[in-house]
Amino acid sequence: MSSEEARSSVCVEDHVMTEKKRREKLNQQFVELLGLIPGLKKIDKASLIGDAINYIRELEEKLKTLEDKKRASSNSVKSWNSRPSPNENLTENSSSKSLPEIEVKMVGKNVLVKLHCLAGKGVLAKMLAEIEELHLVLRGVSSMPFTSSSLCVTVTAQFEEGYYMTVNELLKRLSTAFIYFLYED
Amino acid sequence: MSSEEARSSVCVEDHVMTEKKRREKLNQQFVELLGLIPGLKKIDKASLIGDAINYIRELEEKLKTLEDKKRASSNSVKSWNSRPSPNENLTENSSSKSLPEIEVKMVGKNVLVKLHCLAGKGVLAKMLAEIEELHLVLRGVSSMPFTSSSLCVTVTAQFEEGYYMTVNELLKRLSTAFIYFLYED
DNA sequence: GATCACACGTGAACC
DNA sequence: TGGTTCACGTGTGAT
């Protein structure tokens, strides 16, 4: 008897409490997980984990799909500045500044944007998208190859009703947007 | 003694086996989940579920971010066909077909695409992106307003090295891509 | 030897 | 009343 009671320095009840604690924690995790999984039917612990597994796989797949789409339409843009050497055949008599060069003019709500940048798949589409996100309505777009690797783009646009911006602000926003391209995952 | 043994029709051992089965199933789910969660340190059951929870939250957040981005650059395209009434002032002497009208010409690797479509924010950018996804390298782009609500776009391009397509195939792909715009979530 | 996490058998609750 | 799921206390192995 006495040997059984004193079998361990801290007696059996301690063990029971510890185990109780462990179960509580685990169950707490279970209910937390329960709140995360949408549209589950059985609330079995097993089924719950099963649904969690399926949900994770589902999310991962969706994410992969979206990322691939994104990548397919913006990956090439990375090559835009991937050759940061300004020693192209365009620094001869141009202002010798590195690309892209951005020029903005405004008359009332009318905007003229001139862009000179390294050509690359997706660059033009991305530019237009970014311009339109600044609440500009495209009027005319002209794009022509300049050197073998650079592009001259001219865009005319108008501010949407109720939107306006100063020239400097617009220039800053455009530059920011283009930089955003380059570092986009 | 005998009453204890015959307490249930199929004796206690059945229950034991069932419970064993249940545990096995649950543990099986645990290990399956274990393989899905990246970079976990402790392999506690509790910690495992905890990490699973965090991972799910992480995935959901990433997905939301990506979807919002996507939405921001493609939402406006929905307005493209949101006025499906062909009774615009352009059905007068045009071929009276509903927009968009797509015309494709090819000479060797050189491609000419003419598009007549309802104007809308994001339309042009999306078009160019889709064209480029067909392994076409943009050469020249010209876009001008036609009626107050429609747009004439002319695109010259070249197939990337190693890529080719028949005129009909190209036309089909482009049409498909544009339809894809309209029904994109 | 103390702590931690686990699997087990068992009684009970809930259709 | 059977089938299914859960919580509990306990024994045990690993660190």
XYZ file of C-alpha atoms (C1' of nucleotides) in Angstrom:
400
model
C 0.000 0.000 0.000
C 2.483 2.583 1.165
C 4.846 1.610 -1.593
C 2.087 2.089 -4.185
C 1.156 5.505 -2.838
C 4.712 6.716 -2.731
C 5.601 5.145 -6.029
C 6.277 8.517 -7.492
C 7.285 11.656 -5.680
C 4.385 13.570 -7.206
C 1.466 11.238 -6.874
C -0.936 9.869 -9.460
C -3.398 12.719 -9.316
C -0.832 14.986 -10.845
C -0.662 12.735 -13.842
C -4.422 12.778 -14.198
C -4.492 16.525 -14.149
C -1.739 16.775 -16.718
C -3.552 14.425 -19.018
C -6.782 16.345 -18.495
C -4.927 19.512 -19.407
C -3.578 17.939 -22.558
C -6.999 16.767 -23.673
C -8.483 20.182 -23.025
C -5.834 21.846 -25.120
C -6.280 19.379 -27.942
C -10.053 19.751 -27.944
C -9.669 23.491 -27.901
C -7.598 23.187 -31.055
C -10.289 21.020 -32.540
C -13.037 23.565 -32.017
C -10.800 26.316 -33.337
C -10.213 24.282 -36.441
C -13.924 23.620 -36.598
C -14.593 27.313 -37.005
C -12.232 27.570 -39.949
C -13.576 24.863 -42.185
C -16.581 25.887 -44.237
C -19.493 23.628 -45.095
C -18.764 20.492 -43.136
C -21.457 17.942 -42.487
C -20.169 15.533 -39.854
C -18.402 16.953 -36.859
C -16.441 13.829 -36.184
C -12.919 14.503 -35.080
C -11.798 12.247 -37.874
C -14.115 13.803 -40.428
C -13.094 17.240 -39.220
C -9.439 16.583 -39.882
C -10.373 14.990 -43.167
C -12.289 18.067 -44.239
C -9.427 20.239 -43.056
C -7.079 18.247 -45.270
C -9.366 18.622 -48.269
C -9.799 22.324 -47.548
C -6.060 22.875 -47.396
C -5.560 21.025 -50.674
C -8.352 23.075 -52.210
C -6.843 26.346 -51.043
C -3.394 25.362 -52.244
C -4.731 24.494 -55.669
C -6.682 27.724 -56.005
C -3.636 29.659 -54.917
C -1.407 27.884 -57.394
C -3.854 28.549 -60.206
C -4.116 32.230 -59.398
C -0.380 32.608 -59.002
C 0.249 30.919 -62.330
C -2.252 33.195 -64.012
C -0.645 36.210 -62.434
C 2.772 34.965 -63.358
C 1.768 34.308 -66.929
C 0.692 37.889 -67.390
C 3.438 39.637 -65.468
C 6.480 37.428 -65.381
C 7.957 38.843 -68.506
C 7.773 42.303 -67.077
C 10.634 41.392 -64.821
C 12.947 41.444 -67.792
C 12.047 45.061 -68.160
C 14.722 46.257 -65.848
C 16.616 43.027 -65.621
C 19.297 44.582 -67.770
C 19.962 47.675 -65.740
C 22.935 48.592 -67.910
C 22.213 51.919 -69.620
C 24.820 51.147 -72.244
C 22.309 50.424 -74.954
C 22.368 52.012 -78.356
C 19.812 54.503 -77.144
C 21.981 56.447 -74.792
C 23.714 58.004 -77.754
C 21.732 61.169 -78.225
C 18.856 60.623 -75.843
C 18.915 62.264 -72.461
C 21.156 59.394 -71.318
C 18.834 58.640 -68.458
C 18.077 55.007 -67.706
C 14.748 53.667 -68.781
C 11.911 54.006 -68.248
C 11.481 57.648 -69.096
C 8.089 59.039 -68.255
C 6.685 62.337 -69.468
C 3.299 63.679 -68.467
C 1.368 66.670 -69.753
C -2.045 67.874 -68.667
C -4.605 70.292 -70.026
C -7.691 70.369 -67.881
C -8.893 66.792 -67.541
C -6.959 65.740 -70.634
C -3.752 63.854 -70.083
C -0.886 62.937 -72.351
C 1.559 60.287 -71.219
C 4.718 59.445 -73.099
C 6.701 56.413 -72.117
C 10.043 55.187 -73.327
C 10.964 51.861 -71.886
C 12.585 48.534 -72.558
C 10.267 46.314 -74.532
C 9.056 43.109 -72.991
C 6.093 40.806 -73.038
C 3.301 42.201 -70.957
C 4.831 45.618 -70.454
C 2.308 47.515 -72.553
C -0.701 45.738 -71.141
C 0.510 46.335 -67.614
C 1.132 50.004 -68.308
C -2.365 50.527 -69.603
C -3.861 48.662 -66.698
C -1.956 50.807 -64.228
C -2.908 54.003 -66.019
C -6.539 53.019 -65.902
C -6.308 52.241 -62.228
C -5.491 55.902 -61.666
C -9.042 56.672 -62.812
C -7.954 57.698 -66.271
C -10.143 56.797 -69.226
C -8.029 55.811 -72.209
C -8.675 57.783 -75.352
C -5.885 56.910 -77.715
C -2.964 54.537 -77.512
C -0.010 54.289 -79.835
C 2.921 51.989 -79.392
C 5.862 51.618 -81.734
C 9.214 49.873 -81.545
C 12.127 52.257 -81.239
C 15.409 50.431 -80.950
C 15.336 46.693 -81.159
C 14.762 46.493 -77.443
C 12.909 49.647 -76.556
C 9.440 50.949 -77.013
C 7.833 54.364 -77.479
C 4.333 54.553 -76.090
C 1.999 57.508 -76.306
C -1.259 57.513 -74.402
C -4.027 60.093 -74.366
C -6.603 59.881 -71.651
C -9.098 61.748 -69.547
C -9.770 61.717 -65.855
C -12.954 59.986 -64.863
C -15.759 62.205 -63.664
C -14.982 63.393 -60.190
C -11.319 62.452 -60.245
C -8.371 64.738 -60.597
C -4.690 64.893 -59.837
C -1.849 67.331 -60.297
C 0.770 66.632 -62.931
C 3.410 65.920 -60.347
C 1.128 63.651 -58.382
C 0.246 61.757 -61.552
C 3.880 61.413 -62.499
C 4.721 60.148 -59.048
C 1.857 57.655 -59.085
C 2.848 56.327 -62.500
C 6.486 55.939 -61.533
C 5.460 54.168 -58.351
C 3.167 51.868 -60.276
C 5.903 50.905 -62.691
C 8.361 50.245 -59.935
C 5.658 48.088 -58.403
C 5.728 45.949 -61.541
C 9.368 45.178 -61.147
C 9.207 43.924 -57.624
C 5.941 42.141 -57.886
C 6.484 38.572 -56.767
C -18.641 -13.178 -13.005
C -20.890 -14.813 -15.524
C -23.181 -11.812 -15.587
C -20.237 -9.552 -16.325
C -19.072 -11.693 -19.179
C -22.509 -11.906 -20.793
C -23.432 -8.296 -20.229
C -23.651 -7.569 -23.895
C -24.674 -9.935 -26.619
C -21.434 -9.495 -28.466
C -19.002 -9.175 -25.696
C -16.718 -6.347 -24.664
C -13.953 -7.268 -27.060
C -16.042 -5.970 -29.896
C -16.078 -2.562 -28.328
C -12.337 -2.646 -27.874
C -11.808 -3.425 -31.514
C -14.147 -0.677 -32.607
C -12.365 1.839 -30.474
C -9.029 0.615 -31.795
C -10.365 1.091 -35.296
C -11.468 4.610 -34.492
C -8.083 5.562 -33.106
C -6.319 4.106 -36.092
C -8.472 6.128 -38.442
C -7.925 9.293 -36.500
C -4.180 8.810 -36.363
C -4.151 8.076 -40.050
C -5.809 11.454 -40.602
C -3.193 13.018 -38.366
C -0.288 11.718 -40.386
C -1.982 12.730 -43.596
C -2.379 16.225 -42.241
C 1.213 16.084 -41.106
C 2.357 15.705 -44.682
C 0.460 18.783 -45.775
C 1.762 21.344 -43.330
C 5.136 22.800 -44.293
C 7.857 23.735 -41.851
C 6.554 22.486 -38.548
C 8.836 22.021 -35.597
C 6.931 20.092 -32.955
C 4.941 17.080 -34.015
C 2.527 17.280 -31.140
C -0.999 16.472 -32.095
C -2.017 19.748 -30.544
C 0.793 21.673 -32.198
C 0.022 19.948 -35.473
C -3.558 21.127 -35.462
C -2.363 24.537 -34.346
C 0.016 24.766 -37.266
C -2.720 23.526 -39.567
C -4.953 26.339 -38.343
C -2.253 28.918 -38.929
C -1.502 27.456 -42.349
C -5.150 27.644 -43.369
C -5.396 31.233 -42.201
C -2.213 32.004 -44.091
C -3.502 30.425 -47.294
C -6.850 32.185 -47.015
C -5.151 35.527 -46.570
C -2.841 35.015 -49.529
C -5.774 33.938 -51.647
C -7.817 36.952 -50.634
C -4.933 39.260 -51.468
C -4.402 37.725 -54.869
C -8.094 37.732 -55.684
C -8.388 41.369 -54.719
C -5.451 42.235 -56.919
C -6.954 40.313 -59.777
C -10.299 41.913 -59.174
C -8.805 45.395 -59.134
C -7.376 44.931 -62.589
C -10.225 43.061 -64.232
C -13.417 44.079 -62.509
C -14.115 46.885 -64.907
C -14.041 44.522 -67.845
C -17.427 43.271 -66.808
C -18.937 46.516 -68.016
C -17.752 45.584 -71.450
C -20.808 43.608 -72.263
C -23.001 44.916 -69.515
C -24.946 46.855 -72.124
C -25.748 43.968 -74.460
C -28.148 46.084 -76.464
C -26.833 46.260 -80.037
C -29.030 49.278 -80.641
C -26.168 51.698 -80.487
C -25.432 54.294 -83.090
C -22.925 51.936 -84.636
C -25.326 49.398 -86.042
C -26.282 51.928 -88.669
C -23.978 51.064 -91.508
C -21.630 48.627 -89.861
C -22.018 44.941 -90.476
C -24.704 44.952 -87.770
C -23.025 42.119 -85.949
C -22.817 42.379 -82.203
C -19.530 43.407 -80.730
C -16.795 42.452 -80.445
C -15.809 42.008 -84.040
C -12.478 40.375 -84.562
C -10.484 40.278 -87.760
C -7.180 38.488 -88.139
C -4.698 38.506 -90.998
C -1.413 36.638 -91.235
C 1.640 36.847 -93.450
C 4.285 34.404 -92.360
C 4.960 35.055 -88.692
C 3.468 38.534 -88.945
C 0.009 39.045 -87.564
C -2.490 41.821 -87.861
C -5.421 41.924 -85.468
C -8.287 44.348 -85.787
C -10.789 44.649 -83.005
C -13.973 46.581 -82.751
C -15.517 46.401 -79.340
C -17.374 48.294 -76.696
C -15.042 50.577 -74.837
C -14.523 50.025 -71.154
C -11.911 50.396 -68.497
C -9.373 47.611 -68.685
C -10.535 46.259 -72.010
C -7.480 47.300 -73.983
C -5.008 46.177 -71.366
C -6.721 42.815 -71.114
C -6.753 42.378 -74.864
C -3.047 42.989 -75.141
C -2.326 40.658 -72.262
C -4.351 37.902 -73.881
C -2.724 38.445 -77.259
C 0.688 38.177 -75.667
C -0.285 35.002 -73.890
C -0.727 33.415 -77.303
C 3.023 33.781 -77.773
C 2.688 36.861 -79.922
C 5.254 39.645 -79.583
C 3.594 43.035 -79.886
C 5.023 45.289 -82.551
C 2.576 48.134 -82.932
C -0.601 49.101 -81.136
C -3.102 51.723 -82.110
C -6.349 52.424 -80.338
C -8.852 55.118 -81.170
C -12.379 55.926 -80.057
C -14.967 55.265 -82.719
C -18.449 55.969 -81.466
C -18.816 57.352 -77.989
C -18.899 53.857 -76.617
C -16.862 51.759 -78.991
C -13.233 51.331 -79.751
C -11.174 50.482 -82.841
C -7.971 48.675 -82.009
C -5.280 47.626 -84.440
C -2.441 45.438 -83.326
C 0.580 44.226 -85.250
C 2.576 41.404 -83.795
C 4.907 38.523 -84.498
C 4.892 34.962 -83.263
C 7.612 34.160 -80.806
C 10.432 31.976 -82.083
C 9.190 28.434 -82.349
C 5.520 29.273 -82.113
C 2.965 29.264 -84.844
C -0.763 28.959 -85.398
C -3.151 28.997 -88.311
C -5.333 32.033 -88.887
C -8.451 30.165 -87.892
C -6.830 28.747 -84.796
C -5.648 32.194 -83.802
C -9.077 33.679 -84.367
C -10.642 30.940 -82.293
C -8.160 31.390 -79.477
C -8.674 35.135 -79.402
C -12.440 34.819 -79.368
C -12.223 32.267 -76.603
C -9.933 34.518 -74.630
C -12.284 37.448 -74.932
C -15.264 35.389 -73.914
C -13.160 34.279 -70.991
C -12.921 37.918 -69.934
C -16.624 38.298 -69.707
C -17.267 35.304 -67.547
C -14.233 35.650 -65.358
C -15.369 35.709 -61.764
C 13.873 10.695 -11.725
C 10.770 14.220 -13.656
C 8.217 15.569 -17.821
C 5.882 14.988 -21.902
C 3.171 12.825 -25.261
C 0.909 8.824 -26.610
C -2.186 4.379 -26.952
C -5.082 1.656 -24.564
C -9.404 -0.269 -22.429
C -13.597 1.178 -20.433
C -18.012 3.569 -19.081
C -21.261 6.623 -20.681
C -24.035 9.613 -23.821
C -26.612 10.165 -27.897
C -29.173 9.059 -31.860
C -31.010 -1.594 -28.484
C -27.295 -1.521 -31.451
C -23.997 1.586 -33.488
C -21.015 5.380 -33.027
C -18.478 8.806 -30.761
C -16.472 10.787 -26.863
C -13.936 11.578 -22.182
C -11.588 9.533 -18.673
C -7.842 7.293 -15.900
C -3.936 4.584 -16.457
C 0.429 2.295 -18.093
C 4.438 3.100 -20.796
C 8.193 4.773 -23.666
C 11.116 8.511 -24.770
C 13.986 12.491 -23.531
